[in-house]
Amino acid sequence: MTAANHSVNKGTVLIIDDTPGNLAFLSDTLSEAGYRVLVAIDGHSALEQIGFLHPDIILLDVVMPGIDGFETCRKIKSNPATTDIPILFMTGLGELDNLLRGFDEGGLDYIVKPIKPTEVLARVDVHLTQARTISRAKTALKHAPFAALTVDRSGRITWLTPCAETLLSQLTEKLDSSRKVEIGALPPQPISGWLREQIQANHIGRELPSEIDHILGNLSIKLSRSADSHEFLLLLQQRAGSRDWNLESLKDSLGLTLREAEILMWISRGKTNKEIGIILGSSPRTVNKHLEHIFEKLGVVTRAAAVAMVMQKAT
């Protein structure tokens, strides 16, 4: 038994080529390297196979009878179930100009004929590894409670995680907005207005100001640069333990006024006296006076001690 037979299957490769000699050569090369190989002699039969056998990567000849490689690639990429499968075109030297069209249709790379075994194996290995890395990242983002989205310079959404879509949809409903959360749309106000101002002023790395932040409740948002120079990254986070407190219960149990309980809630969310004053429509001096009364009633001398004392009562 060969080493390849002992090894774990390295992945499934679909070869689409109407030349029997090419199919045999590539099939032997990939099989001996540990890959499972599927073959198709034209675009139609390839599309049928892909419908029930999901290959990890595709080697696709450009020139074939019936639907050619470009049309086959387009059909594969237009199907949400197969759009992420990496496609490598196979072409002769005289056909290289046509590969610009191949890239437009969704092709990832190309292999020049006559085909060299070492080149095929190297390209398949590299692109299969990259595809798996991307797939793992997408799966992690889909299932993890990580909320992020990217926007273009006009502030329109270009990508978002499922968690970000959920949080923004909840916010949209809370604000009674009819705006849909989807690719190409603007985030709900007041986020979109603030976002546009920050991008125009190149104020990257900023968080929402308090006058907007308090509208969002326990949702914090930070603007950062994306790897793409034409996009910006928004990180959304629900503050741990920051769901709305039962202020009535808190004031009764600790002998506070409703305003004092409210101030404690905002302190727990990291707000300064100035920010709390803006949120509540009071001056920082007034907020500080309330804090003095809170400290006296609770028998503490610091903001942290006051928050620690009431956290369990507030949730």
PDB file of N, CA and C in Angstrom, residues 50 84 110 112 148 154 176 187 202 226 265 278 289 315:
ATOM      1  N   ILE A  50     -21.432  18.973  -9.234  1.00  0.00           N
ATOM      2  CA  ILE A  50     -21.279  19.916  -8.128  1.00  0.00           C
ATOM      3  C   ILE A  50     -22.560  20.002  -7.307  1.00  0.00           C
ATOM      4  N   ASP A  84     -18.082  29.877  -2.981  1.00  0.00           N
ATOM      5  CA  ASP A  84     -16.797  29.973  -2.290  1.00  0.00           C
ATOM      6  C   ASP A  84     -15.774  28.945  -2.761  1.00  0.00           C
ATOM      7  N   TYR A 110      -4.662  30.752 -12.465  1.00  0.00           N
ATOM      8  CA  TYR A 110      -4.615  29.976 -13.700  1.00  0.00           C
ATOM      9  C   TYR A 110      -3.344  29.135 -13.740  1.00  0.00           C
ATOM     10  N   VAL A 112      -0.828  27.376 -16.656  1.00  0.00           N
ATOM     11  CA  VAL A 112      -0.516  27.425 -18.087  1.00  0.00           C
ATOM     12  C   VAL A 112      -0.173  26.031 -18.607  1.00  0.00           C
ATOM     13  N   ALA A 148     -19.379  43.021  13.964  1.00  0.00           N
ATOM     14  CA  ALA A 148     -18.554  43.967  13.217  1.00  0.00           C
ATOM     15  C   ALA A 148     -19.155  44.168  11.841  1.00  0.00           C
ATOM     16  N   SER A 154     -19.004  56.457   1.809  1.00  0.00           N
ATOM     17  CA  SER A 154     -20.316  57.102   1.902  1.00  0.00           C
ATOM     18  C   SER A 154     -21.089  56.622   3.125  1.00  0.00           C
ATOM     19  N   ASP A 176     -37.701  52.781  15.951  1.00  0.00           N
ATOM     20  CA  ASP A 176     -38.861  52.889  15.056  1.00  0.00           C
ATOM     21  C   ASP A 176     -38.455  53.359  13.667  1.00  0.00           C
ATOM     22  N   PRO A 187     -26.431  52.451   7.941  1.00  0.00           N
ATOM     23  CA  PRO A 187     -26.834  52.055   9.291  1.00  0.00           C
ATOM     24  C   PRO A 187     -27.925  52.997   9.793  1.00  0.00           C
ATOM     25  N   ASN A 202     -11.858  62.447   8.909  1.00  0.00           N
ATOM     26  CA  ASN A 202     -10.770  61.497   9.130  1.00  0.00           C
ATOM     27  C   ASN A 202     -10.506  61.269  10.617  1.00  0.00           C
ATOM     28  N   SER A 226     -10.084  49.797   8.146  1.00  0.00           N
ATOM     29  CA  SER A 226     -10.140  48.438   7.626  1.00  0.00           C
ATOM     30  C   SER A 226      -8.860  48.153   6.856  1.00  0.00           C
ATOM     31  N   MET A 265     -26.142  54.166  37.531  1.00  0.00           N
ATOM     32  CA  MET A 265     -26.197  53.321  36.343  1.00  0.00           C
ATOM     33  C   MET A 265     -25.210  53.811  35.290  1.00  0.00           C
ATOM     34  N   ILE A 278     -24.468  65.682  30.354  1.00  0.00           N
ATOM     35  CA  ILE A 278     -25.035  65.856  29.013  1.00  0.00           C
ATOM     36  C   ILE A 278     -26.223  64.927  28.813  1.00  0.00           C
ATOM     37  N   LYS A 289     -22.560  66.745  43.038  1.00  0.00           N
ATOM     38  CA  LYS A 289     -23.320  66.869  44.283  1.00  0.00           C
ATOM     39  C   LYS A 289     -24.124  65.595  44.549  1.00  0.00           C
ATOM     40  N   THR A 315     -29.188  44.073  38.634  1.00  0.00           N
ATOM     41  CA  THR A 315     -29.444  43.180  37.502  1.00  0.00           C
ATOM     42  C   THR A 315     -30.385  42.065  37.886  1.00  0.00           C
TER      43      THR A 315
END
